[in-house]
Short mmCIF file of C-alpha atoms in Angstrom, two decimals:
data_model
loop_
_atom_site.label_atom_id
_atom_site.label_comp_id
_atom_site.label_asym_id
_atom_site.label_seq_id
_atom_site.Cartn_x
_atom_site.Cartn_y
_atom_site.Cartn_z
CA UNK U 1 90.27 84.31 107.01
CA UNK U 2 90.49 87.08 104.28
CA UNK U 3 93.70 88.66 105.07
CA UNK U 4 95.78 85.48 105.05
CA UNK U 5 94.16 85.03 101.44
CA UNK U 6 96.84 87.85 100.86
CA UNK U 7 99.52 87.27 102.96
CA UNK U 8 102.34 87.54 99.53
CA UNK U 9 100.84 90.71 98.47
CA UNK U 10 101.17 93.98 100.46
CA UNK U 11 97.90 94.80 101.85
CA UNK U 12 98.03 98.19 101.43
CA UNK U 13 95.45 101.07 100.00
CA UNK U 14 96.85 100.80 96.55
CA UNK U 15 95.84 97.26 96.38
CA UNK U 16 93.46 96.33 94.02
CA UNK U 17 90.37 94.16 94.46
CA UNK U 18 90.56 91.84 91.54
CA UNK U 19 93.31 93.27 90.43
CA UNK U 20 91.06 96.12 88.79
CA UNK U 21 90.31 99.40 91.41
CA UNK U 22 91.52 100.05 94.45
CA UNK U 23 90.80 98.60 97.41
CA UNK U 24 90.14 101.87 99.12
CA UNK U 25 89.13 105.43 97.51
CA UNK U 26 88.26 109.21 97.81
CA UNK U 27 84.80 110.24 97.04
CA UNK U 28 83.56 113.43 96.34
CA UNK U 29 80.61 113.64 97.06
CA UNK U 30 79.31 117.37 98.03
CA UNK U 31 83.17 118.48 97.89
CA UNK U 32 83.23 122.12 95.28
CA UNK U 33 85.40 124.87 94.69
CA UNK U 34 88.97 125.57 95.66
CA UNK U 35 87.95 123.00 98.51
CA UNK U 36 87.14 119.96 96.46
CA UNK U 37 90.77 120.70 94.47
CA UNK U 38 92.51 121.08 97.82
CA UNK U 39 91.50 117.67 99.48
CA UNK U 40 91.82 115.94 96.77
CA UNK U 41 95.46 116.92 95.80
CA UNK U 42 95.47 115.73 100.01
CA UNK U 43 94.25 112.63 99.09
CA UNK U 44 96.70 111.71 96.61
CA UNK U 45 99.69 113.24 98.30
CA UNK U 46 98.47 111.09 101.51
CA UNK U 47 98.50 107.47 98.96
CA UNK U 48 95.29 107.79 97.95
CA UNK U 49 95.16 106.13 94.11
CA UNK U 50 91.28 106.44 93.45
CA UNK U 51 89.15 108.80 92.73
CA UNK U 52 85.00 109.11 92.43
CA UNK U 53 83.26 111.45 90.94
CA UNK U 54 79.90 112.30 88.77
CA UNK U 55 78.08 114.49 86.23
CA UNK U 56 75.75 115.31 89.07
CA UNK U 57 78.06 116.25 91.58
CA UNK U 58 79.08 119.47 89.48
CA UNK U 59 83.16 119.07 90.40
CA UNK U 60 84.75 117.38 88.06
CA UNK U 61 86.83 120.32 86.91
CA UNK U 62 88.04 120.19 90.20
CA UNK U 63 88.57 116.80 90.24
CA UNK U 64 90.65 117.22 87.02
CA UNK U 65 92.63 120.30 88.44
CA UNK U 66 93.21 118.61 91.59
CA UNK U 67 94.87 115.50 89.87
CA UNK U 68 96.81 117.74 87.88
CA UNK U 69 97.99 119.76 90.47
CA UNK U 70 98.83 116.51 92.19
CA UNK U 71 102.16 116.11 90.03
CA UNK U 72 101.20 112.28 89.66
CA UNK U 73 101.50 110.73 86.44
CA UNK U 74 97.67 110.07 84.94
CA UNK U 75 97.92 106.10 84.53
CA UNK U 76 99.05 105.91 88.19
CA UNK U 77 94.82 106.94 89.80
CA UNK U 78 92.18 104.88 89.06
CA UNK U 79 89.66 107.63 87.68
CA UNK U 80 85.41 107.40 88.29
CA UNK U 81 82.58 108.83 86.80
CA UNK U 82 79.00 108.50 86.27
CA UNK U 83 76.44 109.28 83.92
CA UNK U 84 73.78 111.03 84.99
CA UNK U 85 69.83 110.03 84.96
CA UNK U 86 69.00 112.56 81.94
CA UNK U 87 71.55 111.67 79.62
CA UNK U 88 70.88 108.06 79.70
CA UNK U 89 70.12 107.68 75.78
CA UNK U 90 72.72 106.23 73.26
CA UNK U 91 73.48 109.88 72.05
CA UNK U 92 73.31 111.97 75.31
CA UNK U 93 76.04 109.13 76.60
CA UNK U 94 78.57 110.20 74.10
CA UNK U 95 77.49 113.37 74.14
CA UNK U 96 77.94 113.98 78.06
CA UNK U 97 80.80 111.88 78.59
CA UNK U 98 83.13 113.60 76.36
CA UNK U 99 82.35 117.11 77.98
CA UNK U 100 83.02 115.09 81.39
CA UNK U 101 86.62 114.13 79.77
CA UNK U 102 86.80 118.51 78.81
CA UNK U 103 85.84 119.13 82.50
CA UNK U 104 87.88 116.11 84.20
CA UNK U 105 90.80 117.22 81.50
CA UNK U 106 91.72 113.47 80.82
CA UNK U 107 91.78 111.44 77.26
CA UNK U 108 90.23 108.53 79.29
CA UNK U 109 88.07 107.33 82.87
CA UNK U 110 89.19 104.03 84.66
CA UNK U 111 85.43 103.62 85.28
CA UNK U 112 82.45 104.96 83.88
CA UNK U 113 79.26 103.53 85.56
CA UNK U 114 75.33 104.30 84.88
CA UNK U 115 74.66 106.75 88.10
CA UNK U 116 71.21 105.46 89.17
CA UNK U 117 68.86 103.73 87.18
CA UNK U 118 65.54 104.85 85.71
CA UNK U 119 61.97 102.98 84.90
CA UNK U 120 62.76 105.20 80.54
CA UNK U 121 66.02 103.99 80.31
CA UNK U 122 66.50 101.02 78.24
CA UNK U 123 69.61 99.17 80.02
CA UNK U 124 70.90 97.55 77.06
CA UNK U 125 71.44 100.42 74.97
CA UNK U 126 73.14 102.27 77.33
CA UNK U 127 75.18 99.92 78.45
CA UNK U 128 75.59 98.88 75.05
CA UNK U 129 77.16 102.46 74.43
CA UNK U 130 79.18 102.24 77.45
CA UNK U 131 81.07 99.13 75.91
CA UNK U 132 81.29 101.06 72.53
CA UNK U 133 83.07 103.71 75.03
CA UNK U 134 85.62 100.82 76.42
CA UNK U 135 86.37 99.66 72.96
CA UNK U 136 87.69 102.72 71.56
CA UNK U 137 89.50 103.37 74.62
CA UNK U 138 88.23 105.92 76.51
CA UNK U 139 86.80 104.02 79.37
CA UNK U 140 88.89 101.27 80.80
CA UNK U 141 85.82 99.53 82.44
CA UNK U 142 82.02 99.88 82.73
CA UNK U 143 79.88 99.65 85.96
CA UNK U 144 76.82 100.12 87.62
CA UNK U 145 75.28 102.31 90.65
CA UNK U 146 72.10 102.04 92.89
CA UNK U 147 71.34 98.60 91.13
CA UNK U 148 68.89 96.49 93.14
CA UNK U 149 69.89 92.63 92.60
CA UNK U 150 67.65 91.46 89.78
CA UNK U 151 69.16 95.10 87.89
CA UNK U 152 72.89 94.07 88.56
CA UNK U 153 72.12 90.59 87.53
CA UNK U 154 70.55 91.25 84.39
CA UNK U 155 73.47 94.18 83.82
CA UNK U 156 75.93 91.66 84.39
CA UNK U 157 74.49 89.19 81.68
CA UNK U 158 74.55 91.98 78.86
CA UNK U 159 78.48 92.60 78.71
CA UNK U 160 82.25 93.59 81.18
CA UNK U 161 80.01 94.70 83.91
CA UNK U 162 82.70 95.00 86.83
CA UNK U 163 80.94 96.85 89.84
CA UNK U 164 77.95 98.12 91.34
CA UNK U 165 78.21 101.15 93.42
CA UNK U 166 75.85 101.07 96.63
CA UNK U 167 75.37 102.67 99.48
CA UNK U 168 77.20 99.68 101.91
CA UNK U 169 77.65 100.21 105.45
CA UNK U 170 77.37 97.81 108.78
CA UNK U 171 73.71 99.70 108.88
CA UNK U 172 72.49 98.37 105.72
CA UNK U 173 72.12 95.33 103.70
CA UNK U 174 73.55 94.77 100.48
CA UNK U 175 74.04 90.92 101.11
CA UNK U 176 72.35 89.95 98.05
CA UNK U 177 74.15 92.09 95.85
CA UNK U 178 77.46 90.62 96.94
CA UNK U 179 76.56 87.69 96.95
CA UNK U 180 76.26 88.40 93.04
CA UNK U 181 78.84 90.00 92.69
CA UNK U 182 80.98 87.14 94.39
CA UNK U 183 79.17 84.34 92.48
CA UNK U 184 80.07 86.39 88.88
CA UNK U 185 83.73 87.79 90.36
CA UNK U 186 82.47 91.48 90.27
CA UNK U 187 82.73 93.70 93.19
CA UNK U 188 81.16 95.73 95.16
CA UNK U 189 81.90 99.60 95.32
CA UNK U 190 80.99 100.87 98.96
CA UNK U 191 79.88 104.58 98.94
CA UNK U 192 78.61 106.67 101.82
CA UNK U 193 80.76 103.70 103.87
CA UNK U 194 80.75 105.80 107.31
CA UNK U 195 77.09 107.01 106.92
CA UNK U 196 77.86 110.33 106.23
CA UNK U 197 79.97 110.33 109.49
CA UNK U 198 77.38 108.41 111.98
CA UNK U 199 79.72 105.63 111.91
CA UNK U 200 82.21 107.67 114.09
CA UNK U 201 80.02 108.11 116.87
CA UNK U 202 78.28 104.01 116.92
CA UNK U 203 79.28 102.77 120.48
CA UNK U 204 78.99 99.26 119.77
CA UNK U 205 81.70 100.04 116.96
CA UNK U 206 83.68 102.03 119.46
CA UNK U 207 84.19 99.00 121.88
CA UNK U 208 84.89 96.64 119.15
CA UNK U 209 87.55 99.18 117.57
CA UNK U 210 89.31 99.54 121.43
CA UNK U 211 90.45 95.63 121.37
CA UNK U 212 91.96 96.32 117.87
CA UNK U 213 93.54 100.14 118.72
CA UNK U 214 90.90 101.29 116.25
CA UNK U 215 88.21 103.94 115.76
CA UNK U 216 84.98 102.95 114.50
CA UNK U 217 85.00 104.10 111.06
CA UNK U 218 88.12 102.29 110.52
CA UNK U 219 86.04 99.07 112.29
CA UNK U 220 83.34 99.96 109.57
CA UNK U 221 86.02 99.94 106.60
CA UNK U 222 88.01 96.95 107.92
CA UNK U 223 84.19 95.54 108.15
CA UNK U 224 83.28 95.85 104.45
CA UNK U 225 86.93 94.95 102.96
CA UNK U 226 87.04 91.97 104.61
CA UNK U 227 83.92 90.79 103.27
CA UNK U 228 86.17 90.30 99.48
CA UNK U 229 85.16 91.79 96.79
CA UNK U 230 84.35 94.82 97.71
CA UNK U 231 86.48 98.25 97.44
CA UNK U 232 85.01 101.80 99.69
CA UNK U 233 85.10 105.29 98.57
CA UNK U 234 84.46 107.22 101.97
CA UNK U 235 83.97 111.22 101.49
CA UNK U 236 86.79 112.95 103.69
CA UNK U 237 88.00 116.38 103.32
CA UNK U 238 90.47 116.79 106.18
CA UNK U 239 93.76 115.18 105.99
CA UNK U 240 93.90 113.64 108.93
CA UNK U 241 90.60 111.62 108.51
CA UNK U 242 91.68 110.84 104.89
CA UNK U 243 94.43 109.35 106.69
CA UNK U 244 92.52 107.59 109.44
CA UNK U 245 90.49 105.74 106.75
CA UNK U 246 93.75 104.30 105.14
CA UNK U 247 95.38 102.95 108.52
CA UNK U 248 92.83 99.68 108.29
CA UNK U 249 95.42 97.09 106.43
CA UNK U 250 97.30 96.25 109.97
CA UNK U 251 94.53 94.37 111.57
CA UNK U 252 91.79 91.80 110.78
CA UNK U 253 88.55 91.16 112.29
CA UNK U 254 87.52 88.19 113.88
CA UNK U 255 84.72 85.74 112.83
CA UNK U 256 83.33 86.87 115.50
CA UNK U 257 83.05 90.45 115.29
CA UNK U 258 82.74 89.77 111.56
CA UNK U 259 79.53 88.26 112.31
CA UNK U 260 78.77 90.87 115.58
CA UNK U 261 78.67 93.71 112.93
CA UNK U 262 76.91 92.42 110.02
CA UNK U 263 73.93 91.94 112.78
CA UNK U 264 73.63 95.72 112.83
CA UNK U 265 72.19 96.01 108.87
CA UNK U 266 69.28 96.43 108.79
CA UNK U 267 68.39 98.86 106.82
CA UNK U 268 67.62 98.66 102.98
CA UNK U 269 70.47 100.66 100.93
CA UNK U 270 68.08 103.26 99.63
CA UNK U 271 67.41 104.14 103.78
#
């Protein structure tokens, strides 16, 4: 079973899937203003140590306030951006990631992935740049987003790939992409993990989560971790949800219920 892989490390949220981000994280998703600040700086008081963001998203200013507000020292949160669709050239990837460092007021990201990919971009130059970015030190590591398998794959063969972001819940199936990212060590990044709250409500969830003392969008988190490999960035702006989506490291899924829940995707990420 998965959790007895780990049994001499404390399975916590700070630990780290491959020793590289954070098994669990905040994303921001559709969080702005004075609001985005406040549940971040939440987030981190709660134990929180990662943080997702995006060009296209609009907040990283308040992403960067927030962390500063947060009193924590900067190496201590695994940082994430993304670069958006229409700055995917060589020269609009400099150019817009060092106004996202101004905005996110940081010297460096922990992650910078490609956002989504596009039929003009031409992969290896961008990626390409993004390496250029990790050897002079102002991104840590390079990743991926909305990748369909034969995208990841060929991403993975061009350079320090680490992750592709997807949208990964027990409603959809990104089998083939972690079974990549297994094969190659990478891992999976798990966005939109409760399905923009639908998760909370599932009543087949529900009854699995009462034999555990669980809800069901800490069934649905437990779920995905277990599989390996993979770390989840759930959107939650109220404390005591953030919280609720941390309290998933005292209790493991059977091979049963394992197997139960991953007969529930069927749905292709982009649905």
């Amino acid at each position: 079973m998965w959790l007895s892989e780990y049994n001499n490390i404390t399975m916590k949220h700070d630990y780290k899937v491959l020793d590289i981000i954070p098994v669990i994280g905040l994303g921001t998703w559709e969080m702005n203003g004075r609001d985005c600040i406040n549940s971040v700086v939440k987030a981190l008081d709660s134990g929180y140590r990662h943080i997702d963001t995006a060009q296209i998203y609009g907040n990283e200013k308040e992403v960067g306030r927030a962390i500063s507000e947060s009193g924590l020292k900067r190496e201590d949160i695994f940082l994430t951006t993304k670069i958006a669709t229409v700055n995917l050239t060589s020269a609009r990837i400099k150019q817009s990631f060092s106004e996202s460092l101004e905005r996110l007021t940081t010297g460096y990201v922990d992650l910078l992935l490609i956002h989504w990919p596009t039929a003009a971009m031409n992969l290896e130059e961008c990626l390409s740049t993004m390496f250029e970015l990790k050897e002079n030190g102002t991104v840590n590591n390079v990743g991926v987003s909305n990748f369909d398998p034969i995208l990841f794959i060929k991403s993975i063969s061009l350079g320090p790939v680490i992750t592709n972001q997807v949208k990964f819940t027990p409603y959809h199936d990104e089998f083939k992409n972690m079974k990549i990212a297994k094969e190659h060590n990478k891992i999976i990044t798990a966005y939109s993990p409760l399905g923009r709250g639908g998760i909370a409500k599932d009543i087949f969830l529900e009854r699995i989560g009462s034999k555990y003392g669980k809800t069901a969008s800490q069934v649905s988190l437990r779920w995905l971790i277990q599989q390996g490999n993979v770390s989840v960035i759930p959107k939650a702006n109220n404390e005591a949800h953030q919280k609720e989506n941390l309290d998933i490291f005292d209790f493991e899924l059977s091979d049963e219920d394992m197997s139960d829940i991953r007969q529930l995707s069927k749905k292709h990420a982009w649905q």
